[in-house]
mmCIF file of C-alpha atoms in Angstrom:
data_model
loop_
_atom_site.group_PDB
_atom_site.id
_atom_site.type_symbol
_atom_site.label_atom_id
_atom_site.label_comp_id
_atom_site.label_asym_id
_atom_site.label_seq_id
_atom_site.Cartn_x
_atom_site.Cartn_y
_atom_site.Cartn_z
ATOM 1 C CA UNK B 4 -9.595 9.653 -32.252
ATOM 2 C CA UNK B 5 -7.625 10.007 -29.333
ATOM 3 C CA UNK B 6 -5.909 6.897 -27.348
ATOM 4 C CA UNK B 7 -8.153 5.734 -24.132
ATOM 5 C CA UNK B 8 -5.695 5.974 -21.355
ATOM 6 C CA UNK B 9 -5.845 2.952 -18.641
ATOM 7 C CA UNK B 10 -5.575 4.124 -15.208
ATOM 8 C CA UNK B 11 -5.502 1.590 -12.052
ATOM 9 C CA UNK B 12 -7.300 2.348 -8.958
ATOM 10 C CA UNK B 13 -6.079 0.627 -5.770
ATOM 11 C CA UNK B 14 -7.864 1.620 -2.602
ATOM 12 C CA UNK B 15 -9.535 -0.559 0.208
ATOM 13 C CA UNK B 16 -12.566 1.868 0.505
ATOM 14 C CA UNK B 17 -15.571 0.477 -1.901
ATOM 15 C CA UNK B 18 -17.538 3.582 -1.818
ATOM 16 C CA UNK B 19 -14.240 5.502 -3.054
ATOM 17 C CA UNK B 20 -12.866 3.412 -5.480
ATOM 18 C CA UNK B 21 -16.543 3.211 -7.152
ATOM 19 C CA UNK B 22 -17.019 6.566 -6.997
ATOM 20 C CA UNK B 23 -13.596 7.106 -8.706
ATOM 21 C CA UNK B 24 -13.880 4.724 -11.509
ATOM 22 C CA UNK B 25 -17.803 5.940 -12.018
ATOM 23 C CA UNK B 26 -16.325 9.445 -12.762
ATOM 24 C CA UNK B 27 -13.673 8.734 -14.768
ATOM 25 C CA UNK B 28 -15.902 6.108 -16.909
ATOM 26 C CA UNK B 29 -18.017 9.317 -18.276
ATOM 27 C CA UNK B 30 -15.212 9.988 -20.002
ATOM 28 C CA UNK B 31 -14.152 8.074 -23.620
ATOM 29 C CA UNK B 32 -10.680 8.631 -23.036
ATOM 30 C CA UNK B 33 -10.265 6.745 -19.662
ATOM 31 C CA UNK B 34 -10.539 2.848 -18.775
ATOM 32 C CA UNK B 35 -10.676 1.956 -15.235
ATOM 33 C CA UNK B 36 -8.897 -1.044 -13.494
ATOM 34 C CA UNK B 37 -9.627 -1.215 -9.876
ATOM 35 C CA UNK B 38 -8.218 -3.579 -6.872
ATOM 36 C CA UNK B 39 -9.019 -3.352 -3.267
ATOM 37 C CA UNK B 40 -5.472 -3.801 -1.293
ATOM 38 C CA UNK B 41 -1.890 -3.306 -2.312
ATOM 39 C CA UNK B 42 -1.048 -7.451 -3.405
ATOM 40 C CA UNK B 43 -3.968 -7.270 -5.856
ATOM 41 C CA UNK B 44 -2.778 -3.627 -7.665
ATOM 42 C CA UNK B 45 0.726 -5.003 -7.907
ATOM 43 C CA UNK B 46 -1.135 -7.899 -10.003
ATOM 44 C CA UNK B 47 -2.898 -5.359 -11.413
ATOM 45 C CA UNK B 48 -0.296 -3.334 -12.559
ATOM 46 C CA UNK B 49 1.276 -6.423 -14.183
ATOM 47 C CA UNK B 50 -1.857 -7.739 -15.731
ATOM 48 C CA UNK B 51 -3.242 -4.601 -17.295
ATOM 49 C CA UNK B 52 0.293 -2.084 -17.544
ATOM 50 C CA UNK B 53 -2.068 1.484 -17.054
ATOM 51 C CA UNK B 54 -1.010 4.695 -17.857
ATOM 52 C CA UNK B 55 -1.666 5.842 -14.775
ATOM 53 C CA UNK B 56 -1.533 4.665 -10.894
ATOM 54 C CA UNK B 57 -3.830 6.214 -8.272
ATOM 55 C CA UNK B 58 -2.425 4.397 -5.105
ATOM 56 C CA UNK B 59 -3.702 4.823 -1.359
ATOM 57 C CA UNK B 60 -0.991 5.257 1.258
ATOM 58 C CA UNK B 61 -3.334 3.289 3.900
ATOM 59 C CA UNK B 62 -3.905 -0.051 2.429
ATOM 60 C CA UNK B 63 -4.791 -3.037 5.228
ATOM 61 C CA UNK B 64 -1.904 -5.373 3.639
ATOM 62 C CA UNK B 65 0.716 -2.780 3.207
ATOM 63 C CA UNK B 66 1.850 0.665 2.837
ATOM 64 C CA UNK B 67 1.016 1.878 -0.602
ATOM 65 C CA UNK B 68 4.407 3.553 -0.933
ATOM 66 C CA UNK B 69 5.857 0.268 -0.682
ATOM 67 C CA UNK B 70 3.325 -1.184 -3.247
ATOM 68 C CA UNK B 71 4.760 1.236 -5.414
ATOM 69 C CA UNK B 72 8.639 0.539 -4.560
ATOM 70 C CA UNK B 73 7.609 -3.116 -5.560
ATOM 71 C CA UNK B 74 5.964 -2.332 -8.660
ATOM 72 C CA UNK B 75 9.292 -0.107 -9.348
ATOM 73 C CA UNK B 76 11.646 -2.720 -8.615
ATOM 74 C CA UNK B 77 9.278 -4.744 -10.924
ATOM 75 C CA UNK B 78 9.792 -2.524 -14.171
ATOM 76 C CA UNK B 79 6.910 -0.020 -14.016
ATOM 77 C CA UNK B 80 7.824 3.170 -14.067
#
């Protein structure tokens, strides 16, 4: 059995996101995490620690290249 692989979602448009996570949940080997803004995927990545970070650049609370600087400075690599 192979390891199901957690992968965050962080982007402010609802139809995307959903879309997103919908495909990715046909698959056994995926979980989806999902937050709308930057604040709440830096929470996220704390809370849940994914495998994987798909990150928007246009977030409305912040730049999601800083969002990913913070969760850097923050341990995740």
């Amino acid at each position: 059995m192979s390891q199901v692989r957690k992968i965050l979602i962080v982007d402010d448009d609802t139809e995307l996101r959903s879309a997103l996570a919908e495909q990715l949940s046909l698959y056994d080997e995926f979980s989806t995490v999902v937050a709308e803004n930057a604040t709440k995927g830096v929470a996220a990545l704390k809370a849940n620690a994914p495998d994987l970070v798909i990150m928007d650049v246009g977030l409305p609370d912040m730049d999601g290249r800083e969002a990913v600087k913070i969760a850097r400075k923050n341990g995740y690599k």
